[in-house]
């Protein structure tokens, strides 16, 4: 593995403040909004259907007065990124994000070498083209990349299908709900926090470096 690439929402960024801003904008309790969101996730529907339920025409976070800040990073983000960077891995952050969101994360001073988003590339996960853009941008083969995300449908399974290694992070609404899906059995690696990435990398390395055959 030469590069570790991270999804953004609910992988690096705790989106609690984002959804709170949406609820406030819509004039409904946060509990109501999260209940509707959970139902959509479990029903395999796109989360943007939520905005239709709330009768919000635009999904631009700017209308909610929301901007990604340092307080939104999960507590384990900075330490694992620094650890991976020190170990010599290329670090990427990519996601299905509106214009400017990736830059907001990068501006927090994280050790990031590569970044991109669906709004910039014109292709969104789970389309294979999204993961093709990652590999092309890094100049690496698919099997030299570990993709880390909180969603089976958007992150982990599409990355695996194209030939990347992938780690499913059981975190956030999607992570907890999708962990019980039957498709979770097809996941190559599962982690409950970003610290688990080092163990994943060790396992992958152990698979690649096979012992030499015994001499007769």
PDB file of C-alpha atoms in Angstrom:
ATOM      1  CA  UNK A   1       0.000   0.000   0.000  1.00  0.00           C
ATOM      2  CA  UNK A   2       1.371   3.387  -1.056  1.00  0.00           C
ATOM      3  CA  UNK A   3      -1.600   5.632  -0.264  1.00  0.00           C
ATOM      4  CA  UNK A   4      -4.447   5.803   2.242  1.00  0.00           C
ATOM      5  CA  UNK A   5      -7.444   7.759   0.985  1.00  0.00           C
ATOM      6  CA  UNK A   6     -10.247   8.860   3.290  1.00  0.00           C
ATOM      7  CA  UNK A   7     -13.886   9.666   2.742  1.00  0.00           C
ATOM      8  CA  UNK A   8     -14.882  12.917   4.440  1.00  0.00           C
ATOM      9  CA  UNK A   9     -18.347  12.958   6.018  1.00  0.00           C
ATOM     10  CA  UNK A  10     -18.597  10.725   9.115  1.00  0.00           C
ATOM     11  CA  UNK A  11     -15.114   9.373   8.405  1.00  0.00           C
ATOM     12  CA  UNK A  12     -13.015  12.446   9.134  1.00  0.00           C
ATOM     13  CA  UNK A  13     -15.782  14.926   9.884  1.00  0.00           C
ATOM     14  CA  UNK A  14     -18.504  14.563  12.519  1.00  0.00           C
ATOM     15  CA  UNK A  15     -21.529  15.997  10.714  1.00  0.00           C
ATOM     16  CA  UNK A  16     -23.589  16.643  13.843  1.00  0.00           C
ATOM     17  CA  UNK A  17     -23.361  20.421  13.449  1.00  0.00           C
ATOM     18  CA  UNK A  18     -24.284  20.148   9.785  1.00  0.00           C
ATOM     19  CA  UNK A  19     -27.490  18.239  10.476  1.00  0.00           C
ATOM     20  CA  UNK A  20     -28.295  20.541  13.392  1.00  0.00           C
ATOM     21  CA  UNK A  21     -28.029  23.484  10.995  1.00  0.00           C
ATOM     22  CA  UNK A  22     -30.337  21.733   8.531  1.00  0.00           C
ATOM     23  CA  UNK A  23     -32.901  21.089  11.277  1.00  0.00           C
ATOM     24  CA  UNK A  24     -32.746  24.687  12.422  1.00  0.00           C
ATOM     25  CA  UNK A  25     -33.144  25.945   8.855  1.00  0.00           C
ATOM     26  CA  UNK A  26     -36.141  23.641   8.338  1.00  0.00           C
ATOM     27  CA  UNK A  27     -37.665  24.619  11.680  1.00  0.00           C
ATOM     28  CA  UNK A  28     -37.915  21.080  13.040  1.00  0.00           C
ATOM     29  CA  UNK A  29     -36.350  19.315  16.053  1.00  0.00           C
ATOM     30  CA  UNK A  30     -33.007  17.624  15.449  1.00  0.00           C
ATOM     31  CA  UNK A  31     -34.470  14.334  16.676  1.00  0.00           C
ATOM     32  CA  UNK A  32     -37.125  14.457  13.960  1.00  0.00           C
ATOM     33  CA  UNK A  33     -34.570  15.123  11.264  1.00  0.00           C
ATOM     34  CA  UNK A  34     -32.268  12.323  12.388  1.00  0.00           C
ATOM     35  CA  UNK A  35     -35.183   9.919  12.621  1.00  0.00           C
ATOM     36  CA  UNK A  36     -36.153  10.650   9.022  1.00  0.00           C
ATOM     37  CA  UNK A  37     -32.523  10.332   7.931  1.00  0.00           C
ATOM     38  CA  UNK A  38     -32.161   6.967   9.644  1.00  0.00           C
ATOM     39  CA  UNK A  39     -35.306   5.713   7.939  1.00  0.00           C
ATOM     40  CA  UNK A  40     -33.963   6.756   4.555  1.00  0.00           C
ATOM     41  CA  UNK A  41     -30.652   5.014   5.171  1.00  0.00           C
ATOM     42  CA  UNK A  42     -32.330   1.799   6.254  1.00  0.00           C
ATOM     43  CA  UNK A  43     -34.650   2.017   3.248  1.00  0.00           C
ATOM     44  CA  UNK A  44     -31.663   2.247   0.891  1.00  0.00           C
ATOM     45  CA  UNK A  45     -32.788   5.686  -0.269  1.00  0.00           C
ATOM     46  CA  UNK A  46     -30.499   8.595  -1.062  1.00  0.00           C
ATOM     47  CA  UNK A  47     -30.117  10.904   1.911  1.00  0.00           C
ATOM     48  CA  UNK A  48     -30.889  13.894  -0.294  1.00  0.00           C
ATOM     49  CA  UNK A  49     -34.490  12.672  -0.323  1.00  0.00           C
ATOM     50  CA  UNK A  50     -34.526  14.213   3.135  1.00  0.00           C
ATOM     51  CA  UNK A  51     -34.545  17.690   1.635  1.00  0.00           C
ATOM     52  CA  UNK A  52     -37.699  16.837  -0.279  1.00  0.00           C
ATOM     53  CA  UNK A  53     -39.379  15.727   2.936  1.00  0.00           C
ATOM     54  CA  UNK A  54     -38.354  19.021   4.529  1.00  0.00           C
ATOM     55  CA  UNK A  55     -39.372  21.015   1.450  1.00  0.00           C
ATOM     56  CA  UNK A  56     -35.900  22.515   1.083  1.00  0.00           C
ATOM     57  CA  UNK A  57     -35.043  23.163  -2.546  1.00  0.00           C
ATOM     58  CA  UNK A  58     -31.288  23.723  -2.206  1.00  0.00           C
ATOM     59  CA  UNK A  59     -28.822  21.302  -0.634  1.00  0.00           C
ATOM     60  CA  UNK A  60     -25.957  23.812  -0.567  1.00  0.00           C
ATOM     61  CA  UNK A  61     -24.612  23.798   3.025  1.00  0.00           C
ATOM     62  CA  UNK A  62     -23.931  27.515   2.680  1.00  0.00           C
ATOM     63  CA  UNK A  63     -27.642  28.244   3.015  1.00  0.00           C
ATOM     64  CA  UNK A  64     -27.558  26.642   6.455  1.00  0.00           C
ATOM     65  CA  UNK A  65     -24.652  28.792   7.577  1.00  0.00           C
ATOM     66  CA  UNK A  66     -22.497  25.690   8.011  1.00  0.00           C
ATOM     67  CA  UNK A  67     -18.751  25.474   7.408  1.00  0.00           C
ATOM     68  CA  UNK A  68     -16.415  22.636   8.379  1.00  0.00           C
ATOM     69  CA  UNK A  69     -14.237  23.689  11.309  1.00  0.00           C
ATOM     70  CA  UNK A  70     -11.586  22.047  13.471  1.00  0.00           C
ATOM     71  CA  UNK A  71     -14.198  21.221  16.122  1.00  0.00           C
ATOM     72  CA  UNK A  72     -15.945  18.991  13.581  1.00  0.00           C
ATOM     73  CA  UNK A  73     -13.016  16.606  13.158  1.00  0.00           C
ATOM     74  CA  UNK A  74     -13.356  13.301  14.969  1.00  0.00           C
ATOM     75  CA  UNK A  75     -10.827  13.087  17.841  1.00  0.00           C
ATOM     76  CA  UNK A  76      -8.759  10.345  16.171  1.00  0.00           C
ATOM     77  CA  UNK A  77      -8.244  12.139  12.845  1.00  0.00           C
ATOM     78  CA  UNK A  78      -5.157  14.276  13.404  1.00  0.00           C
ATOM     79  CA  UNK A  79      -3.170  11.581  15.204  1.00  0.00           C
ATOM     80  CA  UNK A  80      -3.740   8.860  12.591  1.00  0.00           C
ATOM     81  CA  UNK A  81      -3.006  11.176   9.664  1.00  0.00           C
ATOM     82  CA  UNK A  82       0.261  12.265  11.246  1.00  0.00           C
ATOM     83  CA  UNK A  83       1.155   8.678  12.039  1.00  0.00           C
ATOM     84  CA  UNK A  84       0.502   7.544   8.471  1.00  0.00           C
ATOM     85  CA  UNK A  85       2.380  10.504   7.032  1.00  0.00           C
ATOM     86  CA  UNK A  86       5.389   9.771   9.232  1.00  0.00           C
ATOM     87  CA  UNK A  87       5.284   6.151   8.070  1.00  0.00           C
ATOM     88  CA  UNK A  88       5.617   7.349   4.475  1.00  0.00           C
ATOM     89  CA  UNK A  89       2.090   6.889   3.153  1.00  0.00           C
ATOM     90  CA  UNK A  90       0.522   9.334   0.714  1.00  0.00           C
ATOM     91  CA  UNK A  91      -2.633  10.785   2.295  1.00  0.00           C
ATOM     92  CA  UNK A  92      -5.765  11.619   0.308  1.00  0.00           C
ATOM     93  CA  UNK A  93      -9.204  12.970   1.193  1.00  0.00           C
ATOM     94  CA  UNK A  94     -12.072  12.614  -1.268  1.00  0.00           C
ATOM     95  CA  UNK A  95     -15.843  12.506  -1.081  1.00  0.00           C
ATOM     96  CA  UNK A  96     -19.226  13.375  -2.487  1.00  0.00           C
ATOM     97  CA  UNK A  97     -19.033  16.957  -1.340  1.00  0.00           C
ATOM     98  CA  UNK A  98     -20.154  20.409  -2.530  1.00  0.00           C
ATOM     99  CA  UNK A  99     -17.614  22.852  -3.883  1.00  0.00           C
ATOM    100  CA  UNK A 100     -15.238  24.091  -1.224  1.00  0.00           C
ATOM    101  CA  UNK A 101     -15.852  21.364   1.363  1.00  0.00           C
ATOM    102  CA  UNK A 102     -12.636  19.458   0.687  1.00  0.00           C
ATOM    103  CA  UNK A 103     -10.668  22.695   0.823  1.00  0.00           C
ATOM    104  CA  UNK A 104     -12.293  23.531   4.167  1.00  0.00           C
ATOM    105  CA  UNK A 105     -10.969  20.260   5.579  1.00  0.00           C
ATOM    106  CA  UNK A 106      -7.514  20.728   4.056  1.00  0.00           C
ATOM    107  CA  UNK A 107      -7.350  24.271   5.457  1.00  0.00           C
ATOM    108  CA  UNK A 108      -7.433  22.822   8.974  1.00  0.00           C
ATOM    109  CA  UNK A 109      -3.752  22.015   8.627  1.00  0.00           C
ATOM    110  CA  UNK A 110      -4.082  18.291   8.051  1.00  0.00           C
ATOM    111  CA  UNK A 111      -1.142  16.500   6.390  1.00  0.00           C
ATOM    112  CA  UNK A 112      -2.899  15.879   3.081  1.00  0.00           C
ATOM    113  CA  UNK A 113      -1.178  15.213  -0.255  1.00  0.00           C
ATOM    114  CA  UNK A 114      -4.184  14.685  -2.522  1.00  0.00           C
ATOM    115  CA  UNK A 115      -7.796  15.813  -2.442  1.00  0.00           C
ATOM    116  CA  UNK A 116     -10.840  15.830  -4.681  1.00  0.00           C
ATOM    117  CA  UNK A 117     -14.621  15.852  -4.651  1.00  0.00           C
ATOM    118  CA  UNK A 118     -17.564  14.822  -6.770  1.00  0.00           C
ATOM    119  CA  UNK A 119     -18.473  18.451  -7.440  1.00  0.00           C
ATOM    120  CA  UNK A 120     -15.010  19.112  -8.863  1.00  0.00           C
ATOM    121  CA  UNK A 121     -14.648  15.879 -10.811  1.00  0.00           C
ATOM    122  CA  UNK A 122     -18.168  15.670 -12.201  1.00  0.00           C
ATOM    123  CA  UNK A 123     -18.544  12.074 -11.043  1.00  0.00           C
ATOM    124  CA  UNK A 124     -19.808  10.814  -7.685  1.00  0.00           C
ATOM    125  CA  UNK A 125     -19.480   7.651  -5.636  1.00  0.00           C
ATOM    126  CA  UNK A 126     -20.360   4.855  -6.087  1.00  0.00           C
ATOM    127  CA  UNK A 127     -19.573   5.355  -9.796  1.00  0.00           C
ATOM    128  CA  UNK A 128     -16.316   3.544 -10.655  1.00  0.00           C
ATOM    129  CA  UNK A 129     -15.206   6.736 -12.391  1.00  0.00           C
ATOM    130  CA  UNK A 130     -14.790   8.386  -8.988  1.00  0.00           C
ATOM    131  CA  UNK A 131     -12.281   5.771  -7.879  1.00  0.00           C
ATOM    132  CA  UNK A 132     -10.589   5.876 -11.272  1.00  0.00           C
ATOM    133  CA  UNK A 133      -9.981   9.583 -10.687  1.00  0.00           C
ATOM    134  CA  UNK A 134      -8.340   8.790  -7.364  1.00  0.00           C
ATOM    135  CA  UNK A 135      -5.947   6.246  -8.863  1.00  0.00           C
ATOM    136  CA  UNK A 136      -5.144   8.487 -11.823  1.00  0.00           C
ATOM    137  CA  UNK A 137      -4.551  11.496  -9.588  1.00  0.00           C
ATOM    138  CA  UNK A 138      -2.223   9.520  -7.350  1.00  0.00           C
ATOM    139  CA  UNK A 139      -0.502   7.764 -10.229  1.00  0.00           C
ATOM    140  CA  UNK A 140      -0.930   4.430  -8.477  1.00  0.00           C
ATOM    141  CA  UNK A 141      -2.389   1.028  -9.242  1.00  0.00           C
ATOM    142  CA  UNK A 142      -5.696   0.247  -7.555  1.00  0.00           C
ATOM    143  CA  UNK A 143      -4.164  -2.379  -5.297  1.00  0.00           C
ATOM    144  CA  UNK A 144      -1.663   0.170  -3.976  1.00  0.00           C
ATOM    145  CA  UNK A 145      -4.488   2.206  -2.434  1.00  0.00           C
ATOM    146  CA  UNK A 146      -6.456   1.694   0.788  1.00  0.00           C
ATOM    147  CA  UNK A 147      -9.802   3.519   0.788  1.00  0.00           C
ATOM    148  CA  UNK A 148     -11.408   4.207   4.170  1.00  0.00           C
ATOM    149  CA  UNK A 149     -15.080   5.107   4.511  1.00  0.00           C
ATOM    150  CA  UNK A 150     -18.201   4.778   6.633  1.00  0.00           C
ATOM    151  CA  UNK A 151     -20.524   3.510   3.910  1.00  0.00           C
ATOM    152  CA  UNK A 152     -20.764   0.090   2.328  1.00  0.00           C
ATOM    153  CA  UNK A 153     -22.708   1.277  -0.695  1.00  0.00           C
ATOM    154  CA  UNK A 154     -20.739   4.417  -1.541  1.00  0.00           C
ATOM    155  CA  UNK A 155     -17.256   3.741  -0.224  1.00  0.00           C
ATOM    156  CA  UNK A 156     -16.149   0.256   0.636  1.00  0.00           C
ATOM    157  CA  UNK A 157     -17.793  -2.114  -1.825  1.00  0.00           C
ATOM    158  CA  UNK A 158     -17.254   0.094  -4.919  1.00  0.00           C
ATOM    159  CA  UNK A 159     -13.596   0.556  -3.952  1.00  0.00           C
ATOM    160  CA  UNK A 160     -13.142  -3.193  -3.537  1.00  0.00           C
ATOM    161  CA  UNK A 161     -14.905  -3.928  -6.816  1.00  0.00           C
ATOM    162  CA  UNK A 162     -12.505  -1.741  -8.758  1.00  0.00           C
ATOM    163  CA  UNK A 163      -9.508  -3.407  -7.132  1.00  0.00           C
ATOM    164  CA  UNK A 164      -8.612  -1.163  -4.213  1.00  0.00           C
ATOM    165  CA  UNK A 165      -8.229  -2.357  -0.669  1.00  0.00           C
ATOM    166  CA  UNK A 166     -10.936  -0.907   1.568  1.00  0.00           C
ATOM    167  CA  UNK A 167     -11.730  -0.511   5.248  1.00  0.00           C
ATOM    168  CA  UNK A 168     -15.289  -0.097   6.508  1.00  0.00           C
ATOM    169  CA  UNK A 169     -15.463   2.341   9.428  1.00  0.00           C
ATOM    170  CA  UNK A 170     -18.416   1.646  11.730  1.00  0.00           C
ATOM    171  CA  UNK A 171     -19.090   5.257  12.615  1.00  0.00           C
ATOM    172  CA  UNK A 172     -21.933   7.709  12.124  1.00  0.00           C
ATOM    173  CA  UNK A 173     -25.509   6.935  11.005  1.00  0.00           C
ATOM    174  CA  UNK A 174     -24.511   5.030   7.860  1.00  0.00           C
ATOM    175  CA  UNK A 175     -21.733   3.099   9.539  1.00  0.00           C
ATOM    176  CA  UNK A 176     -23.872   1.790  12.382  1.00  0.00           C
ATOM    177  CA  UNK A 177     -26.919   0.969  10.274  1.00  0.00           C
ATOM    178  CA  UNK A 178     -25.056  -0.564   7.355  1.00  0.00           C
ATOM    179  CA  UNK A 179     -22.917  -2.729   9.640  1.00  0.00           C
ATOM    180  CA  UNK A 180     -26.000  -4.950  10.025  1.00  0.00           C
ATOM    181  CA  UNK A 181     -26.626  -5.264   6.285  1.00  0.00           C
ATOM    182  CA  UNK A 182     -25.929  -8.640   4.701  1.00  0.00           C
ATOM    183  CA  UNK A 183     -23.478  -6.909   2.346  1.00  0.00           C
ATOM    184  CA  UNK A 184     -21.229  -6.254   5.341  1.00  0.00           C
ATOM    185  CA  UNK A 185     -20.107  -9.872   5.039  1.00  0.00           C
ATOM    186  CA  UNK A 186     -18.322  -8.919   1.813  1.00  0.00           C
ATOM    187  CA  UNK A 187     -16.156  -6.283   3.480  1.00  0.00           C
ATOM    188  CA  UNK A 188     -12.412  -6.898   3.349  1.00  0.00           C
ATOM    189  CA  UNK A 189     -11.605  -5.004   6.551  1.00  0.00           C
ATOM    190  CA  UNK A 190     -13.729  -3.539   9.370  1.00  0.00           C
ATOM    191  CA  UNK A 191     -12.624  -0.976  11.933  1.00  0.00           C
ATOM    192  CA  UNK A 192     -14.397   0.846  14.772  1.00  0.00           C
ATOM    193  CA  UNK A 193     -12.017   3.807  14.772  1.00  0.00           C
ATOM    194  CA  UNK A 194      -9.246   5.231  12.632  1.00  0.00           C
ATOM    195  CA  UNK A 195      -6.557   3.779  14.894  1.00  0.00           C
ATOM    196  CA  UNK A 196      -7.514   0.419  13.405  1.00  0.00           C
ATOM    197  CA  UNK A 197      -6.014   1.442  10.067  1.00  0.00           C
ATOM    198  CA  UNK A 198      -2.527   0.475  11.211  1.00  0.00           C
ATOM    199  CA  UNK A 199      -3.701  -3.090  11.872  1.00  0.00           C
ATOM    200  CA  UNK A 200      -5.376  -3.184   8.464  1.00  0.00           C
ATOM    201  CA  UNK A 201      -2.155  -2.087   6.781  1.00  0.00           C
ATOM    202  CA  UNK A 202      -0.223  -4.743   8.692  1.00  0.00           C
ATOM    203  CA  UNK A 203      -2.672  -7.438   7.563  1.00  0.00           C
ATOM    204  CA  UNK A 204      -2.455  -6.339   3.933  1.00  0.00           C
ATOM    205  CA  UNK A 205       1.336  -6.299   4.084  1.00  0.00           C
ATOM    206  CA  UNK A 206       1.336  -9.782   5.598  1.00  0.00           C
ATOM    207  CA  UNK A 207      -0.801 -11.029   2.697  1.00  0.00           C
ATOM    208  CA  UNK A 208       1.519  -9.487   0.118  1.00  0.00           C
ATOM    209  CA  UNK A 209       4.779 -10.713   1.626  1.00  0.00           C
ATOM    210  CA  UNK A 210       4.486 -14.481   1.473  1.00  0.00           C
ATOM    211  CA  UNK A 211       7.213 -16.680   2.933  1.00  0.00           C
ATOM    212  CA  UNK A 212       9.728 -18.101   0.488  1.00  0.00           C
ATOM    213  CA  UNK A 213       9.305 -21.813  -0.272  1.00  0.00           C
ATOM    214  CA  UNK A 214      11.410 -24.119   1.826  1.00  0.00           C
ATOM    215  CA  UNK A 215      14.597 -25.388   0.228  1.00  0.00           C
ATOM    216  CA  UNK A 216      14.662 -29.112  -0.492  1.00  0.00           C
TER     217      UNK A 216
END
